[in-house]
PDB file of C-alpha atoms in Angstrom:
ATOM      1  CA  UNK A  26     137.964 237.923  99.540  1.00 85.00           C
ATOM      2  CA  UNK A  27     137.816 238.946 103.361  1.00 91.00           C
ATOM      3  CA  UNK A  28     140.143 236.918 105.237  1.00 91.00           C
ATOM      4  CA  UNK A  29     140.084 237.077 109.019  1.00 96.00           C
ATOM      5  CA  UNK A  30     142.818 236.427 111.305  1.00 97.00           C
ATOM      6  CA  UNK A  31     142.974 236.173 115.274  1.00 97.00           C
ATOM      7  CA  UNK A  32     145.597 236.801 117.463  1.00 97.00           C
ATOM      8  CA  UNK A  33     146.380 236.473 121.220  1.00 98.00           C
ATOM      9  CA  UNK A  34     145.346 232.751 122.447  1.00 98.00           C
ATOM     10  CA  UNK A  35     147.778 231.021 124.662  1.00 98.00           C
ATOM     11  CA  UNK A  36     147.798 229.298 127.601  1.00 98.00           C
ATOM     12  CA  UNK A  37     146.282 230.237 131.118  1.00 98.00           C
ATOM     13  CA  UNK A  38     145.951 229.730 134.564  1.00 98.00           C
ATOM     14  CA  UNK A  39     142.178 229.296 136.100  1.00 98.00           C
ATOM     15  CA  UNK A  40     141.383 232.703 137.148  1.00 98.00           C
ATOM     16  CA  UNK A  41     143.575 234.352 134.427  1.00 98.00           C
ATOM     17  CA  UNK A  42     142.436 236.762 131.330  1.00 98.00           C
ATOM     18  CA  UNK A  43     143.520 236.869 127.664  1.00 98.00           C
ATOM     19  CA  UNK A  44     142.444 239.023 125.040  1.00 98.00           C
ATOM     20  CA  UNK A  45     141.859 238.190 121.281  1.00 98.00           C
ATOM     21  CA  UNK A  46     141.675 240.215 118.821  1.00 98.00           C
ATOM     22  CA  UNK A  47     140.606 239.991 115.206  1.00 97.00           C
ATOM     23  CA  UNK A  48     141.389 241.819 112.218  1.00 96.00           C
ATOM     24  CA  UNK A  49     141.222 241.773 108.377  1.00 94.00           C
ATOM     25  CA  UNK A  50     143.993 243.615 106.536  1.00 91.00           C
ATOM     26  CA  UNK A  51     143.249 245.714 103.305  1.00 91.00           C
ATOM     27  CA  UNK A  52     139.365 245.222 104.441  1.00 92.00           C
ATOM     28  CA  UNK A  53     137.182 247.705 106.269  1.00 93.00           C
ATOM     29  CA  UNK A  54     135.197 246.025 109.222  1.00 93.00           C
ATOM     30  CA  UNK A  55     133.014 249.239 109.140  1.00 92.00           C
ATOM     31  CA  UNK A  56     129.909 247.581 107.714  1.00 92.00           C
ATOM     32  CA  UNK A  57     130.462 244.028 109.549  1.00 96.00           C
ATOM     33  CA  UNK A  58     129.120 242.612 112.570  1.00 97.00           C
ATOM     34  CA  UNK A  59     131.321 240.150 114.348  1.00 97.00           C
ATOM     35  CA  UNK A  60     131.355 237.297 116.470  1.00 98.00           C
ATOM     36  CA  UNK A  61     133.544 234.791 118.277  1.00 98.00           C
ATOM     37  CA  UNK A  62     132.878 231.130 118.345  1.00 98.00           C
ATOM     38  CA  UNK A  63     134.579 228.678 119.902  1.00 98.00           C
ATOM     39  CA  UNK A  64     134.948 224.584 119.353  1.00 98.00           C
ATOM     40  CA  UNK A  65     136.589 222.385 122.035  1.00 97.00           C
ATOM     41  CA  UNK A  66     137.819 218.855 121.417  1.00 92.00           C
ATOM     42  CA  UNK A  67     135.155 216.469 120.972  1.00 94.00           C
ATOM     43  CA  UNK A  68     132.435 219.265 121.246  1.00 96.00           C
ATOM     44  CA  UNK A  69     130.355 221.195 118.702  1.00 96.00           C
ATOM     45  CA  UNK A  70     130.938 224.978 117.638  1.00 97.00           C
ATOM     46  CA  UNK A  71     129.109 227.322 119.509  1.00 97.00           C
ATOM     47  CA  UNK A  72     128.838 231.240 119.728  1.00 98.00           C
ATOM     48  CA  UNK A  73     130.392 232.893 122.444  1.00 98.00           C
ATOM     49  CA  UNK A  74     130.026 236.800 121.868  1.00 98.00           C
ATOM     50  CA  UNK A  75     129.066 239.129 118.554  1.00 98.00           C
ATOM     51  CA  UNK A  76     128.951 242.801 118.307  1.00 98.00           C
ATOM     52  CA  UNK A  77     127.012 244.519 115.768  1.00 97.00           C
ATOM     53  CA  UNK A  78     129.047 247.276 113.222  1.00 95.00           C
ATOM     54  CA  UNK A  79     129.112 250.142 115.305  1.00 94.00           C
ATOM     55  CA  UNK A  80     129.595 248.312 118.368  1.00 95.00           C
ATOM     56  CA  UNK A  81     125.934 249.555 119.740  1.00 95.00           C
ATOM     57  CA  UNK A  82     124.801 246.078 120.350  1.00 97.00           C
ATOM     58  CA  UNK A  83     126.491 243.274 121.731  1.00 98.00           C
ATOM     59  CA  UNK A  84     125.673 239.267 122.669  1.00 98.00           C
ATOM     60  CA  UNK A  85     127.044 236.824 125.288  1.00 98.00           C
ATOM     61  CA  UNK A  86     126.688 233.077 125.850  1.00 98.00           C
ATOM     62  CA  UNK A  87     125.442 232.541 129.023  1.00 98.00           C
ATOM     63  CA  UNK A  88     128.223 230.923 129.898  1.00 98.00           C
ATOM     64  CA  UNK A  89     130.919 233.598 129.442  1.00 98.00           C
ATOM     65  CA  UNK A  90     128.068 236.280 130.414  1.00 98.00           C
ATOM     66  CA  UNK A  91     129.956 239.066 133.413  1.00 98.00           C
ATOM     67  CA  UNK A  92     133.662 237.159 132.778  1.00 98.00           C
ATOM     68  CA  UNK A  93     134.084 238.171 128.580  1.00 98.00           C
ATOM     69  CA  UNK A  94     133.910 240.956 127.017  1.00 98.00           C
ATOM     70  CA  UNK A  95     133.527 242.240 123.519  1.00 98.00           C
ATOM     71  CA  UNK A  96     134.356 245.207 122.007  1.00 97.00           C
ATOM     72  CA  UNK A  97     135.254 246.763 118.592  1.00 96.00           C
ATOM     73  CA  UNK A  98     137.757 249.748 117.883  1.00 94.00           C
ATOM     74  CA  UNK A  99     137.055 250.751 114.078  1.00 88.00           C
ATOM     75  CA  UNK A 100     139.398 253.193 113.772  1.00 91.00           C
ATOM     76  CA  UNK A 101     142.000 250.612 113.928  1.00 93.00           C
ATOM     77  CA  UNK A 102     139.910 248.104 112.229  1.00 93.00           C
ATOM     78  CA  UNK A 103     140.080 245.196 115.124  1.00 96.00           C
ATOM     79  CA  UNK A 104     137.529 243.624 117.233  1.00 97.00           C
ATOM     80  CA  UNK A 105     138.783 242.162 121.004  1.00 98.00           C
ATOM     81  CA  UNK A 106     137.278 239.607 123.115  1.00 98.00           C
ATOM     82  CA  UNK A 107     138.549 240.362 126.683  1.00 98.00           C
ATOM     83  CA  UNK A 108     138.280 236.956 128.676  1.00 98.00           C
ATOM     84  CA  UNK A 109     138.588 237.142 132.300  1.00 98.00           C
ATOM     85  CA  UNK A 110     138.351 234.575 135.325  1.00 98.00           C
ATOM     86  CA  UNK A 111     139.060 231.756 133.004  1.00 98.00           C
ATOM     87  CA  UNK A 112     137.958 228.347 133.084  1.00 98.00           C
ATOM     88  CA  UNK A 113     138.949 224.796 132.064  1.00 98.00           C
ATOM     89  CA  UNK A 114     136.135 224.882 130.122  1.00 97.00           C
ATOM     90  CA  UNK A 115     136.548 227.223 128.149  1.00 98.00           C
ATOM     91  CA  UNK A 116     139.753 225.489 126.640  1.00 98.00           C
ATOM     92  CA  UNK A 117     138.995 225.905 122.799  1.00 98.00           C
ATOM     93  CA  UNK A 118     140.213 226.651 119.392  1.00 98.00           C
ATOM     94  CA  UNK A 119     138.440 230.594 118.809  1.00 98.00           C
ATOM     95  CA  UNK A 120     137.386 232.538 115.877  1.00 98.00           C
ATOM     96  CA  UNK A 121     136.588 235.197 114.901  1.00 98.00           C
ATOM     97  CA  UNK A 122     133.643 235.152 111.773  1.00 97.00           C
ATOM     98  CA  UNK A 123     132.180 238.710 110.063  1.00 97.00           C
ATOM     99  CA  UNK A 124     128.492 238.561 108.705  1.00 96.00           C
ATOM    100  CA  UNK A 125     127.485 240.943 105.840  1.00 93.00           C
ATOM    101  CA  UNK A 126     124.880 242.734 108.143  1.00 92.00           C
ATOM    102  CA  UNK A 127     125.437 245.527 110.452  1.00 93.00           C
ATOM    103  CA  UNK A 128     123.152 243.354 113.087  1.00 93.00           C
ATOM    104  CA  UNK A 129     124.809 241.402 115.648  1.00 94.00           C
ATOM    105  CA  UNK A 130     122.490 237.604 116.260  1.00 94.00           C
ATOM    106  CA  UNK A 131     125.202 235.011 117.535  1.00 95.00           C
ATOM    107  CA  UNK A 132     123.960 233.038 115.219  1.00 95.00           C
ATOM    108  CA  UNK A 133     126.214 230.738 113.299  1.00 95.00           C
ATOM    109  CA  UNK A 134     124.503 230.600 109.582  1.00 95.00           C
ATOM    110  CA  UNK A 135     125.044 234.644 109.227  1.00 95.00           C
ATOM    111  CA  UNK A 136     128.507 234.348 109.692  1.00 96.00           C
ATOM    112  CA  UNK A 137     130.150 233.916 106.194  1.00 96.00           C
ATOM    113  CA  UNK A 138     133.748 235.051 106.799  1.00 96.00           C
ATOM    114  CA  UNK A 139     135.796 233.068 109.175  1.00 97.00           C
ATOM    115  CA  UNK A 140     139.202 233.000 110.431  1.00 97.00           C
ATOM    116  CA  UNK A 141     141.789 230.303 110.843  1.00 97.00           C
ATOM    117  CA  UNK A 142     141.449 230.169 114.699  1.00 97.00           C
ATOM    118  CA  UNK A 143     143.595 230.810 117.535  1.00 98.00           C
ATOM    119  CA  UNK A 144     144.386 228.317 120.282  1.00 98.00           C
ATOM    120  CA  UNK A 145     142.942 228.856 124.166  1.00 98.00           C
ATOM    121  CA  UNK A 146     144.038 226.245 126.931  1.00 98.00           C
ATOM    122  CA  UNK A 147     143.327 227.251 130.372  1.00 98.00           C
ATOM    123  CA  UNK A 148     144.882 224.699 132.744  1.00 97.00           C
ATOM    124  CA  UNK A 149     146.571 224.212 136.274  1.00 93.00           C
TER     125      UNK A 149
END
């Protein structure tokens, strides 16, 4: 079965940038759109960025919307979310999720692949 996993979390300054990336070894991503979610503490999931299979097509929260950006290299497989000028808010677990579509929708009931997270924490 695909399994997902995400890499490059951490902790941040305010103002700072991380990327994430997301890949699925001994899978193709080819045929896969994907999309990062992102749960803080005490807070419900919600979709932060997805970017359809070729990487034509892309979706933003409007609260990361001109600070993240999303972007797909399929040649090597992996999918990055570049996050710049960082907030407390968007302290979260992330991950990344691959729906069986080549369409990219943000929405969560598409998604039917998920990984195991990776940790955020922007703080002072």
């Amino acid at each position: 079965q695909l399994q997902l996993v995400e890499s490059g979390g951490g902790l941040v300054q305010p103002g700072g940038s991380l990327r994430l990336s997301c890949a699925a070894p001994g899978f193709t991503l080819d045929y896969y759109a994907i999309g990062w979610f992102r749960q803080a503490p005490g807070k419900e999931r919600e979709g932060v960025s997805d970017i359809s299979s070729s990487g034509g097509s892309t979706n933003y929260a409007d609260s990361v919307k001109g600070r993240f950006t999303i972007s797909r290299d399929n040649a090597k497989n992996t999918v990055y979310l570049q996050m710049n000028s960082l907030k407390p808010e968007d302290t979260a677990i992330y991950f990344c999720a691959a729906a069986p579509s080549p369409l990219a929708t943000l929405r969560e009931d598409e998604y039917d692949y998920w990984g195991q997270g990776t940790q955020v924490t922007v703080s002072s």
